Amino acid sequence: MDGNGVMVCAPLECETLEGMLSSMDRAKAHGADLVELRVDAMSFGRISEVEELIRRRTLPAIVSFRLNSTRASQRQNDKTTCLQVLRLALELDVEFVEMEHEVVSHFDINELMDKRSSSKIIVSRYLNGEKMSKEKLGNLIASMQSSGGDVIKVLVEVDYITDLAPIFQLLTSCQVPLIATTVGDRGLISQLLGPKFGGFLAYGSLEGAIPGLPTLASLKQVYKIEHMNADTKVFGVISNPVRHSKGPLLHNPSFRYVGFNGIYVPMLVDDIKEFFKVYNSQDFAGFSVGIPHKEAAGACCDEVHPLAKSIGAVNTIVRRPTDGKLIGYNTDCEASITAIEDALRERHAANGEARAMDTSPIAGKAFVLVGAGGAGRALAFGAKSRGARVFVFNRNFKRAKALADAVSGEAIGYEHLDTFRPEEGMILANASAVGMEPHTDESPVSKGVLGAYELVFDAVYTPRNTRLLQEAAQAGAIAVSGVEMFIRQALNQFRLFTSGLGILFLNTHTLHSFLFPYGYPDFSTLD
Ligand code: NAP
């Protein structure tokens, strides 16, 4: 597939000249194509320091000086300094010189422009909370272009992920090179998907500390956005929170492995109904659904697979290419149950215990389930389908009761979990969020009771080895990580996303091998 080769830019904001230079070297080492030197962030005594910075640059650069930044406004003579910096950048023929729309509109910049040789001018505007229609934005851009901009840049505040839709439309239709950047976590996909819609460049942060910006490392290693083009299909995980999701680390290399032109991004979604109303084009081709949307997701679909319908939770949505309809599936159920079954079979084989292969190793067993949300429902229906006796414990008893009734099981008060021991050799499955990052010191069950279980499964997969699993292993139980479930459900999602292409090329072993080069589970710095 031919990508549009979009440039990746690292914004640099350091106080000192040396700080700027060393950050530039690190940006280069991380694969940045250019840097934005935010000179207003520097506290320089003499303009000669800025000159030295520009002369010693090791990458093509954008030189910018924001008058409205809090840093700049603390200084005196801002306007004078700003014009001085911009003039210098033009004299030194820096690749891009960024000027705020306010500067080009209110100051006489003719004298400045006379210095220009081959520098391109970026005219930028910060839309401070202004909600703009597509038409209003279009008019603004025309005005910015007429004031001398070769490239236009807008910085938009984003309250909801749906606020980005007009930006994507604008990127597609704009006749002049356009950079759209956003403020806030919900704007992350503006940089990840911008190149698909024709964005001039994408920003990636060096440290990962700027909300709404992906890290340079993730843009280069995980998303490889330079391969993206207008035909790239968009997939993503719809969740809140979404930062913990490892889906991008798994699906993006998988797409490349099988030669499928797709990108998979984290989507921080507050209102799932509104999301599907706004992002209704064929470009947005498939979704994983996470906390807390799995139960509401079914209502957003045109059709729901019978298994997902009976579970009452949809964790995968695919837009059917032929008619654009949204089809809901549940891949959690088989993923979690087969992870448990395979671990039991492996242990039985290692112990030399002969068991019938056509009967599930959990048939007839007591299956103690903690949690009655989306993952809990998938596990309960899976366990029931294999002939296990299901006992449901959940913080909210009403939910436990409803689920137990649906699978002909029994709901028991959450406070009795630590004393529940009707027999030995039971299966324990945690499908509650207890123990998930950042609460890694928590466990839903006391250590003392874990000896009653032959196998303990934890759906939580961040961290990989939860406190519950560590204590279960110490008690002699088989410990099965949520990573096993995650990989299996993701593999099935991948098959649905790629219409079966994954069946030919991928299995759980190849997916494991994608994860380990990233140092799982310590790759949380890659977002
Ligand atoms: P969900 O639908 O939002 O359900 C959350 C469940 O956790 C509910 O049962 C809730 O109980 C319980 N819970 C939350 N905080 C609790 C607390 N402090 N004490 C006791 N119970 C608490 O979420 P979900 O999609 O089912 O996900 C649940 C967990 O499974 C998450 O950690 C998720 O990351 C993990 N998961 C893993 C995979 C995988 O592939 N490994 C797949 C799906 C989910 P109430 O009903 O009382 O609120």
Coordinates of C-alpha atoms and ligand atoms in Angstrom, one line a residue:
M1 CA 0.0 0.0 0.0
D2 CA 1.3 3.5 -0.8
G3 CA 1.2 5.8 2.1
N4 CA 1.0 9.6 1.8
G5 CA 4.4 9.9 3.6
V6 CA 3.0 12.4 6.0
M7 CA 5.7 14.2 8.1
V8 CA 5.8 13.7 11.9
C9 CA 6.6 16.8 13.9
A10 CA 7.8 17.0 17.5
P11 CA 6.9 20.2 19.3
L12 CA 9.8 21.3 21.6
E13 CA 9.2 23.6 24.6
C14 CA 12.4 24.0 26.6
E15 CA 13.6 27.0 28.6
T16 CA 17.2 26.8 27.7
L17 CA 19.1 26.6 24.4
E18 CA 20.9 23.4 25.5
G19 CA 17.5 21.9 26.5
M20 CA 16.1 22.7 23.0
L21 CA 19.2 21.2 21.3
S22 CA 19.2 18.0 23.2
S23 CA 15.4 17.5 22.8
M24 CA 16.0 18.0 19.0
D25 CA 18.6 15.3 19.0
R26 CA 16.2 13.0 20.9
A27 CA 13.3 13.8 18.5
K28 CA 15.6 12.9 15.6
A29 CA 16.6 9.6 17.3
H30 CA 12.8 8.8 17.7
G31 CA 12.2 9.4 14.0
A32 CA 10.7 12.9 13.9
D33 CA 10.9 14.4 10.4
L34 CA 10.8 17.9 11.7
V35 CA 10.6 19.9 15.0
E36 CA 8.6 22.9 16.1
L37 CA 10.9 25.2 18.0
R38 CA 8.5 27.0 20.4
V39 CA 10.7 29.9 21.1
D40 CA 8.2 31.6 23.4
A41 CA 8.9 28.7 25.9
M42 CA 12.6 29.8 26.1
S43 CA 13.9 32.3 28.6
F44 CA 16.6 33.7 26.5
G45 CA 18.6 36.9 27.4
R46 CA 19.8 37.7 23.9
I47 CA 18.3 37.0 20.5
S48 CA 21.7 35.5 19.6
E49 CA 20.7 32.4 21.5
V50 CA 17.7 31.9 19.2
E51 CA 20.1 32.5 16.3
E52 CA 22.4 29.7 17.6
L53 CA 19.4 27.4 18.1
I54 CA 18.3 27.9 14.5
R55 CA 21.8 27.6 13.1
R56 CA 22.6 24.4 15.1
R57 CA 19.3 22.7 14.2
T58 CA 19.7 19.1 13.2
L59 CA 16.2 18.7 11.6
P60 CA 14.0 20.8 9.4
A61 CA 12.1 23.2 11.7
I62 CA 9.0 25.3 12.3
V63 CA 9.9 28.4 14.3
S64 CA 7.0 29.7 16.3
F65 CA 6.4 32.3 18.9
R66 CA 3.0 32.4 20.5
L67 CA 2.0 35.8 21.8
N68 CA -1.0 34.4 23.7
S69 CA 0.9 31.7 25.5
T70 CA 1.0 32.1 29.3
R71 CA 4.8 31.9 29.1
A72 CA 5.1 34.7 26.6
S73 CA 2.6 37.0 28.3
Q74 CA 4.7 37.1 31.4
R75 CA 7.5 38.9 29.5
Q76 CA 7.8 42.4 28.5
N77 CA 8.0 43.6 24.9
D78 CA 6.3 40.4 23.7
K79 CA 5.3 41.9 20.4
T80 CA 8.8 43.2 19.8
T81 CA 10.4 39.9 20.8
C82 CA 7.9 38.0 18.7
L83 CA 8.6 40.1 15.6
Q84 CA 12.3 39.9 16.2
V85 CA 12.2 36.1 16.4
L86 CA 10.1 35.7 13.3
R87 CA 12.3 38.2 11.3
L88 CA 15.4 36.2 12.3
A89 CA 13.8 32.9 11.3
L90 CA 13.0 34.3 7.9
E91 CA 16.5 35.8 7.4
L92 CA 18.0 32.4 8.3
D93 CA 15.7 30.7 5.8
V94 CA 14.1 28.3 8.3
E95 CA 11.9 25.8 6.5
F96 CA 8.6 27.0 8.2
V97 CA 7.9 30.1 10.1
E98 CA 4.7 30.1 12.1
M99 CA 2.8 33.4 12.6
E100 CA -0.4 33.7 14.6
H101 CA -3.4 35.0 12.7
E102 CA -3.6 37.9 15.2
V103 CA 0.0 38.9 14.4
V104 CA -0.5 38.9 10.6
S105 CA -3.8 40.7 11.0
H106 CA -2.8 43.4 13.4
F107 CA 0.8 44.2 12.7
D108 CA 2.4 45.5 9.6
I109 CA 4.3 42.5 8.5
N110 CA 5.3 43.7 5.0
E111 CA 8.8 44.5 6.2
L112 CA 9.0 41.1 7.7
M113 CA 7.9 39.3 4.6
D114 CA 10.5 41.2 2.6
K115 CA 13.1 39.1 4.4
R116 CA 11.5 35.9 3.2
S117 CA 13.5 33.7 0.8
S118 CA 12.3 30.1 0.7
S119 CA 10.6 29.8 4.1
K120 CA 7.0 28.7 4.0
I121 CA 4.6 30.7 6.2
I122 CA 2.2 28.9 8.5
V123 CA -0.6 31.1 9.8
S124 CA -2.1 29.7 12.9
R125 CA -5.1 30.3 15.1
Y126 CA -6.1 29.0 18.5
L127 CA -9.9 28.4 18.6
N128 CA -10.3 29.0 22.3
G129 CA -13.5 27.2 23.1
E130 CA -15.2 28.6 19.9
K131 CA -17.5 25.9 18.5
M132 CA -17.5 26.5 14.8
S133 CA -19.7 25.2 12.0
K134 CA -17.9 23.8 8.9
E135 CA -18.9 27.0 7.0
K136 CA -17.5 29.3 9.7
L137 CA -14.3 27.4 9.8
G138 CA -14.1 27.5 6.0
N139 CA -14.4 31.3 6.1
L140 CA -11.8 31.6 8.8
I141 CA -9.4 29.5 6.8
A142 CA -9.9 31.7 3.7
S143 CA -9.1 34.8 5.7
M144 CA -6.0 33.1 7.1
Q145 CA -4.9 32.1 3.7
S146 CA -5.4 35.6 2.3
S147 CA -3.2 37.0 5.0
G148 CA -0.2 35.2 3.5
G149 CA -0.4 31.6 4.8
D150 CA 1.2 28.9 2.6
V151 CA 0.0 26.4 5.3
I152 CA -2.9 27.0 7.7
K153 CA -2.9 25.6 11.3
V154 CA -5.8 25.5 13.7
L155 CA -5.6 24.5 17.3
V156 CA -9.0 23.3 18.5
E157 CA -10.3 22.5 22.0
V158 CA -12.1 19.2 22.1
D159 CA -14.7 18.3 24.7
Y160 CA -16.0 15.2 23.0
I161 CA -14.5 12.9 20.3
T162 CA -17.4 13.9 18.1
D163 CA -16.1 17.5 18.0
L164 CA -13.4 16.2 15.6
A165 CA -15.8 15.3 12.8
P166 CA -15.9 18.8 11.3
I167 CA -12.1 18.9 11.5
F168 CA -11.8 15.7 9.5
Q169 CA -14.3 17.1 6.9
L170 CA -12.3 20.2 6.7
L171 CA -9.0 18.4 6.2
T172 CA -10.6 16.5 3.3
S173 CA -12.1 19.5 1.6
C174 CA -9.5 22.2 2.3
Q175 CA -7.7 23.5 -0.8
V176 CA -4.7 24.7 1.2
P177 CA -2.3 22.5 3.2
L178 CA -3.9 22.3 6.7
I179 CA -2.6 21.3 10.1
A180 CA -5.2 20.6 12.7
T181 CA -4.1 20.1 16.3
T182 CA -6.3 19.6 19.4
V183 CA -6.2 20.2 23.1
G184 CA -7.4 17.4 25.5
D185 CA -7.3 13.6 25.6
R186 CA -10.5 13.3 23.5
G187 CA -8.6 14.9 20.6
L188 CA -5.9 12.2 20.3
I189 CA -7.3 10.7 17.1
S190 CA -6.9 14.0 15.3
Q191 CA -3.2 13.3 15.0
L192 CA -3.6 9.6 14.4
L193 CA -6.2 9.9 11.6
G194 CA -5.3 13.4 10.3
P195 CA -3.0 12.0 7.6
K196 CA -5.9 9.8 6.2
F197 CA -8.0 12.9 5.7
G198 CA -5.2 14.9 4.1
G199 CA -3.6 16.6 7.2
F200 CA -0.3 18.3 6.3
L201 CA 1.6 16.8 9.2
A202 CA 1.0 15.0 12.5
Y203 CA 2.4 16.1 15.9
G204 CA 3.9 13.6 18.2
S205 CA 5.2 14.4 21.7
L206 CA 8.6 13.4 22.9
E207 CA 7.6 12.6 26.4
G208 CA 4.0 11.7 26.1
A209 CA 3.1 14.4 28.6
I210 CA 1.0 16.6 26.3
P211 CA -2.7 15.6 26.6
G212 CA -4.2 14.8 23.2
L213 CA -0.9 14.2 21.5
P214 CA 0.3 10.7 20.8
T215 CA 4.0 10.0 21.5
L216 CA 6.5 10.1 18.7
A217 CA 7.4 6.5 19.5
S218 CA 3.8 5.3 19.1
L219 CA 3.4 7.2 15.8
K220 CA 6.5 5.7 14.4
Q221 CA 6.5 2.2 15.9
V222 CA 2.9 1.3 16.5
Y223 CA 0.7 3.3 14.1
K224 CA 3.4 3.9 11.3
I225 CA 1.2 6.7 10.0
E226 CA 3.4 7.4 7.1
H227 CA 1.8 4.3 5.5
M228 CA -1.7 5.7 5.8
N229 CA -3.7 7.0 2.8
A230 CA -7.2 8.1 2.0
D231 CA -8.3 4.4 1.6
T232 CA -7.1 3.3 5.0
K233 CA -10.0 1.8 7.0
V234 CA -10.4 3.1 10.6
F235 CA -10.8 0.7 13.5
G236 CA -10.7 1.5 17.1
V237 CA -11.5 0.7 20.7
I238 CA -14.4 2.6 22.1
S239 CA -14.0 2.9 25.8
N240 CA -13.7 5.2 28.8
P241 CA -11.1 5.1 30.1
V242 CA -9.2 3.9 27.1
R243 CA -5.5 4.5 27.9
H244 CA -5.0 1.0 29.3
S245 CA -6.0 -0.7 26.1
K246 CA -3.4 -2.8 24.4
G247 CA -5.5 -3.2 21.2
P248 CA -3.5 -0.7 19.1
L249 CA -0.3 -2.7 19.9
L250 CA -1.9 -5.8 18.7
H251 CA -4.1 -4.8 15.8
N252 CA -1.8 -2.4 14.0
P253 CA 1.1 -4.8 13.5
S254 CA -1.4 -7.5 12.6
F255 CA -2.9 -5.3 9.8
R256 CA 0.6 -4.8 8.4
Y257 CA 1.4 -8.5 8.8
V258 CA -1.5 -9.6 6.6
G259 CA -1.2 -6.6 4.2
F260 CA -4.5 -5.0 5.2
N261 CA -4.8 -1.2 4.8
G262 CA -6.2 -0.4 8.3
I263 CA -5.4 1.6 11.4
Y264 CA -6.6 0.8 14.9
V265 CA -6.8 3.7 17.4
P266 CA -8.0 4.4 21.0
M267 CA -11.3 6.3 21.0
L268 CA -12.2 8.0 24.2
V269 CA -16.0 7.9 23.9
D270 CA -18.5 9.4 26.4
D271 CA -21.7 8.9 24.5
I272 CA -21.7 5.7 22.3
K273 CA -25.0 6.6 20.5
E274 CA -23.8 10.0 19.6
F275 CA -20.5 8.5 18.4
F276 CA -22.2 6.2 15.9
K277 CA -24.6 9.0 14.8
V278 CA -21.6 11.2 13.9
Y279 CA -19.1 8.7 12.6
N280 CA -21.4 6.9 10.2
S281 CA -19.3 6.6 7.1
Q282 CA -17.6 3.5 5.6
D283 CA -14.3 4.9 6.6
F284 CA -15.1 3.9 10.2
A285 CA -15.1 0.2 9.6
G286 CA -15.0 -1.7 12.9
F287 CA -14.8 -1.3 16.7
S288 CA -13.9 -3.1 19.8
V289 CA -16.2 -2.0 22.7
G290 CA -14.8 -1.7 26.2
I291 CA -15.8 -0.3 29.6
P292 CA -18.6 1.0 30.1
H293 CA -20.2 0.6 26.7
K294 CA -20.6 -3.1 26.1
E295 CA -24.2 -3.4 27.3
A296 CA -25.3 -0.2 25.5
A297 CA -23.5 -1.1 22.3
G298 CA -26.2 -3.6 21.2
A299 CA -28.8 -0.8 20.9
C300 CA -26.4 1.0 18.4
C301 CA -26.3 -2.0 16.1
D302 CA -28.6 -2.8 13.2
E303 CA -28.1 -6.5 13.8
V304 CA -26.8 -8.4 16.8
H305 CA -25.4 -11.9 16.6
P306 CA -27.6 -14.4 18.7
L307 CA -24.8 -15.2 21.1
A308 CA -24.1 -11.5 21.9
K309 CA -27.9 -11.0 22.1
S310 CA -28.3 -13.7 24.8
I311 CA -25.2 -12.5 26.7
G312 CA -26.6 -8.9 26.5
A313 CA -23.1 -7.5 25.7
V314 CA -21.5 -6.6 22.4
N315 CA -17.7 -6.2 22.4
T316 CA -17.2 -6.1 18.6
I317 CA -19.0 -4.0 16.0
V318 CA -18.3 -4.3 12.3
R319 CA -19.7 -2.0 9.6
R320 CA -20.9 -4.3 6.8
P321 CA -19.2 -3.2 3.6
T322 CA -22.2 -4.0 1.4
D323 CA -24.8 -1.8 3.1
G324 CA -23.0 0.1 5.9
K325 CA -25.1 -1.6 8.6
L326 CA -23.5 -2.1 12.0
I327 CA -23.4 -5.8 13.1
G328 CA -22.6 -6.6 16.8
Y329 CA -20.7 -9.6 18.1
N330 CA -19.3 -11.0 21.3
T331 CA -15.9 -12.5 21.1
D332 CA -15.2 -12.4 24.9
C333 CA -17.3 -15.5 25.6
E334 CA -15.4 -18.1 23.6
A335 CA -12.1 -16.3 24.3
S336 CA -12.4 -16.6 28.1
I337 CA -13.8 -20.1 28.3
T338 CA -11.3 -21.6 25.8
A339 CA -8.4 -19.9 27.8
I340 CA -9.7 -21.7 30.9
E341 CA -10.3 -25.0 29.2
D342 CA -6.9 -25.1 27.4
A343 CA -5.1 -24.4 30.7
L344 CA -7.0 -27.2 32.5
R345 CA -6.4 -29.6 29.6
E346 CA -2.7 -28.8 29.6
R347 CA -2.4 -29.4 33.4
H348 CA -4.4 -32.7 33.1
A349 CA -2.2 -33.9 30.3
A350 CA 1.0 -32.9 32.2
N351 CA -0.4 -34.9 35.2
G352 CA -1.1 -37.9 32.9
E353 CA -4.8 -37.7 33.6
A354 CA -6.8 -39.2 30.7
R355 CA -9.9 -37.1 30.0
A356 CA -12.5 -37.3 27.2
M357 CA -11.6 -34.6 24.6
D358 CA -15.2 -34.1 23.6
T359 CA -16.2 -33.0 27.1
S360 CA -15.3 -29.7 28.5
P361 CA -13.0 -29.9 31.6
I362 CA -15.3 -27.5 33.4
A363 CA -18.5 -29.6 32.8
G364 CA -20.1 -30.3 36.1
K365 CA -17.7 -28.0 38.1
A366 CA -18.6 -25.2 40.4
F367 CA -17.8 -22.0 38.5
V368 CA -17.4 -19.1 40.9
L369 CA -17.8 -15.8 39.0
V370 CA -17.0 -12.4 40.4
G371 CA -18.5 -9.5 38.4
A372 CA -21.7 -9.2 36.4
G373 CA -20.8 -6.6 33.8
G374 CA -20.0 -7.2 30.2
A375 CA -17.1 -9.6 30.8
G376 CA -19.0 -11.3 33.6
R377 CA -22.0 -12.0 31.4
A378 CA -19.7 -13.5 28.7
L379 CA -18.1 -15.8 31.2
A380 CA -21.4 -16.9 32.8
F381 CA -23.0 -17.8 29.4
G382 CA -19.8 -19.5 28.3
A383 CA -19.6 -21.6 31.6
K384 CA -23.2 -22.5 31.3
S385 CA -22.8 -23.6 27.7
R386 CA -20.1 -26.0 28.9
G387 CA -22.2 -27.5 31.6
A388 CA -20.7 -25.8 34.7
R389 CA -22.7 -24.8 37.7
V390 CA -22.5 -21.0 37.9
F391 CA -22.3 -19.0 41.2
V392 CA -22.4 -15.3 40.7
F393 CA -21.0 -12.7 43.2
N394 CA -21.2 -9.1 42.4
R395 CA -20.9 -5.8 44.4
N396 CA -24.4 -4.9 43.1
F397 CA -26.5 -7.9 44.1
K398 CA -29.4 -7.0 41.8
R399 CA -27.1 -7.4 38.8
A400 CA -25.7 -10.7 40.2
K401 CA -29.3 -12.0 40.6
A402 CA -30.3 -11.0 37.1
L403 CA -27.3 -12.8 35.6
A404 CA -27.6 -15.9 37.7
D405 CA -31.2 -16.2 36.7
A406 CA -30.3 -15.9 33.0
V407 CA -27.9 -18.9 33.2
S408 CA -29.9 -21.0 35.7
G409 CA -27.2 -20.3 38.3
E410 CA -27.2 -18.9 41.8
A411 CA -26.5 -15.4 43.1
I412 CA -24.8 -15.1 46.4
G413 CA -24.1 -11.9 48.5
Y414 CA -20.7 -10.4 47.7
E415 CA -19.8 -10.4 51.4
H416 CA -19.9 -14.3 51.4
L417 CA -17.2 -14.6 48.7
D418 CA -14.4 -15.2 51.1
T419 CA -16.3 -18.0 53.0
F420 CA -17.8 -19.7 50.0
R421 CA -16.3 -23.2 49.9
P422 CA -18.9 -25.8 49.1
E423 CA -16.4 -28.2 47.5
E424 CA -12.7 -28.4 46.4
G425 CA -11.3 -28.0 42.9
M426 CA -13.6 -25.2 41.9
I427 CA -13.0 -22.6 39.1
L428 CA -12.7 -19.0 40.1
A429 CA -13.1 -16.3 37.4
N430 CA -12.7 -12.6 38.3
A431 CA -14.6 -10.4 35.8
S432 CA -14.8 -7.4 38.0
A433 CA -12.5 -4.4 37.6
V434 CA -10.9 -5.1 41.0
G435 CA -7.1 -5.3 40.7
M436 CA -6.9 -3.4 37.5
E437 CA -4.4 -0.6 37.2
P438 CA -4.0 1.7 39.1
H439 CA -5.4 -0.4 41.9
T440 CA -3.0 -3.2 41.5
D441 CA -2.7 -3.9 45.3
E442 CA -6.3 -5.0 45.4
S443 CA -7.8 -8.5 45.0
P444 CA -11.4 -9.6 45.0
V445 CA -10.8 -12.7 47.0
S446 CA -8.7 -13.3 50.2
K447 CA -5.6 -15.3 49.8
G448 CA -6.6 -17.9 52.4
V449 CA -9.6 -19.2 50.4
L450 CA -7.7 -19.7 47.1
G451 CA -6.7 -23.3 48.0
A452 CA -10.3 -24.4 47.2
Y453 CA -9.8 -23.6 43.5
E454 CA -8.2 -25.8 40.9
L455 CA -7.9 -22.8 38.5
V456 CA -8.1 -19.1 39.0
F457 CA -8.8 -16.9 35.9
D458 CA -8.5 -13.1 36.0
A459 CA -10.1 -11.1 33.2
V460 CA -8.1 -8.1 34.3
Y461 CA -5.1 -7.9 31.9
T462 CA -3.4 -4.7 33.1
P463 CA -1.3 -5.7 34.9
R464 CA -0.7 -9.1 33.3
N465 CA 0.1 -10.8 36.6
T466 CA -2.5 -9.4 39.1
R467 CA -2.3 -9.8 42.8
L468 CA -5.1 -12.4 42.6
L469 CA -3.1 -14.5 40.1
Q470 CA 0.1 -14.3 42.2
E471 CA -1.7 -15.4 45.3
A472 CA -3.6 -18.2 43.4
A473 CA -0.3 -19.6 42.1
Q474 CA 1.1 -19.5 45.6
A475 CA -1.9 -21.5 46.7
G476 CA -1.2 -24.1 44.1
A477 CA -4.0 -23.2 41.6
I478 CA -3.5 -22.9 37.9
A479 CA -3.4 -19.1 37.2
V480 CA -4.7 -17.9 33.9
S481 CA -4.1 -14.3 32.9
G482 CA -6.6 -12.0 31.2
V483 CA -3.9 -11.6 28.5
E484 CA -4.9 -15.1 27.2
M485 CA -8.5 -14.0 26.9
F486 CA -7.5 -10.7 25.4
I487 CA -5.4 -12.3 22.7
R488 CA -8.1 -14.8 21.8
Q489 CA -10.9 -12.2 21.7
A490 CA -8.7 -9.9 19.7
L491 CA -7.9 -12.6 17.2
N492 CA -11.5 -13.2 16.6
Q493 CA -12.2 -9.5 16.3
F494 CA -9.4 -9.3 13.8
R495 CA -11.0 -12.1 11.7
L496 CA -14.3 -10.1 11.7
F497 CA -12.5 -6.8 10.9
T498 CA -10.7 -8.3 7.9
S499 CA -13.5 -10.6 6.7
G500 CA -11.5 -13.7 7.6
L501 CA -8.1 -12.7 6.2
G502 CA -6.7 -13.2 9.7
I503 CA -7.6 -16.9 9.6
L504 CA -5.0 -17.5 6.9
F505 CA -2.1 -15.7 8.6
L506 CA -2.6 -15.3 12.3
N507 CA -3.0 -17.5 15.3
T508 CA -2.6 -17.0 19.0
H509 CA 1.2 -17.7 18.8
T510 CA 1.8 -15.1 16.1
L511 CA -0.2 -12.6 18.2
H512 CA 1.8 -13.4 21.3
S513 CA 4.9 -12.7 19.3
F514 CA 3.6 -9.3 18.3
L515 CA 3.2 -8.4 22.0
F516 CA 6.5 -9.6 23.4
P517 CA 8.8 -7.4 21.3
Y518 CA 7.1 -4.5 22.9
G519 CA 8.1 -5.8 26.3
Y520 CA 4.6 -6.6 27.5
P521 CA 3.4 -5.7 30.1
D522 CA 5.7 -2.7 30.4
F523 CA 4.7 -1.0 27.1
S524 CA 2.2 1.3 28.8
T525 CA 4.3 4.3 27.6
L526 CA 3.3 3.6 24.1
D527 CA -0.2 5.0 23.7
Ligands
NAP1 P1 -18.2 -3.4 33.2 O1 -19.2 -3.9 32.3 O2 -18.1 -2.0 33.4 O3 -18.3 -4.2 34.6 C1 -17.5 -3.9 35.7 C2 -17.7 -4.9 36.8 O4 -16.7 -4.7 37.8 C3 -19.0 -4.9 37.4 O5 -19.4 -6.2 37.8 C4 -18.7 -4.0 38.7 O6 -19.6 -4.3 39.8 C5 -17.4 -4.5 39.0 N1 -16.6 -3.6 39.8 C6 -16.1 -2.4 39.4 N2 -15.4 -1.8 40.4 C7 -15.6 -2.6 41.5 C8 -15.1 -2.6 42.9 N3 -14.4 -1.5 43.3 N4 -15.5 -3.6 43.7 C9 -16.2 -4.6 43.3 N5 -16.7 -4.7 42.0 C10 -16.3 -3.8 41.1 O7 -16.7 -3.9 32.7 P2 -16.3 -5.2 31.9 O8 -16.2 -4.9 30.5 O9 -17.1 -6.3 32.3 O10 -14.8 -5.4 32.4 C11 -14.5 -5.9 33.7 C12 -13.0 -6.2 33.8 O11 -12.7 -7.2 32.9 C13 -12.1 -5.0 33.5 O12 -11.0 -5.0 34.3 C14 -11.7 -5.2 32.0 O13 -10.5 -4.6 31.7 C15 -11.6 -6.7 32.0 N6 -11.8 -7.3 30.7 C16 -10.8 -8.0 30.1 C17 -11.0 -8.6 28.9 C18 -9.9 -9.4 28.3 O14 -9.8 -9.6 27.1 N7 -9.0 -9.9 29.1 C19 -12.1 -8.4 28.2 C20 -13.1 -7.6 28.7 C21 -13.0 -7.1 30.0 P3 -21.0 -3.5 39.9 O15 -22.0 -4.2 39.0 O16 -21.4 -3.6 41.3 O17 -20.7 -2.1 39.5

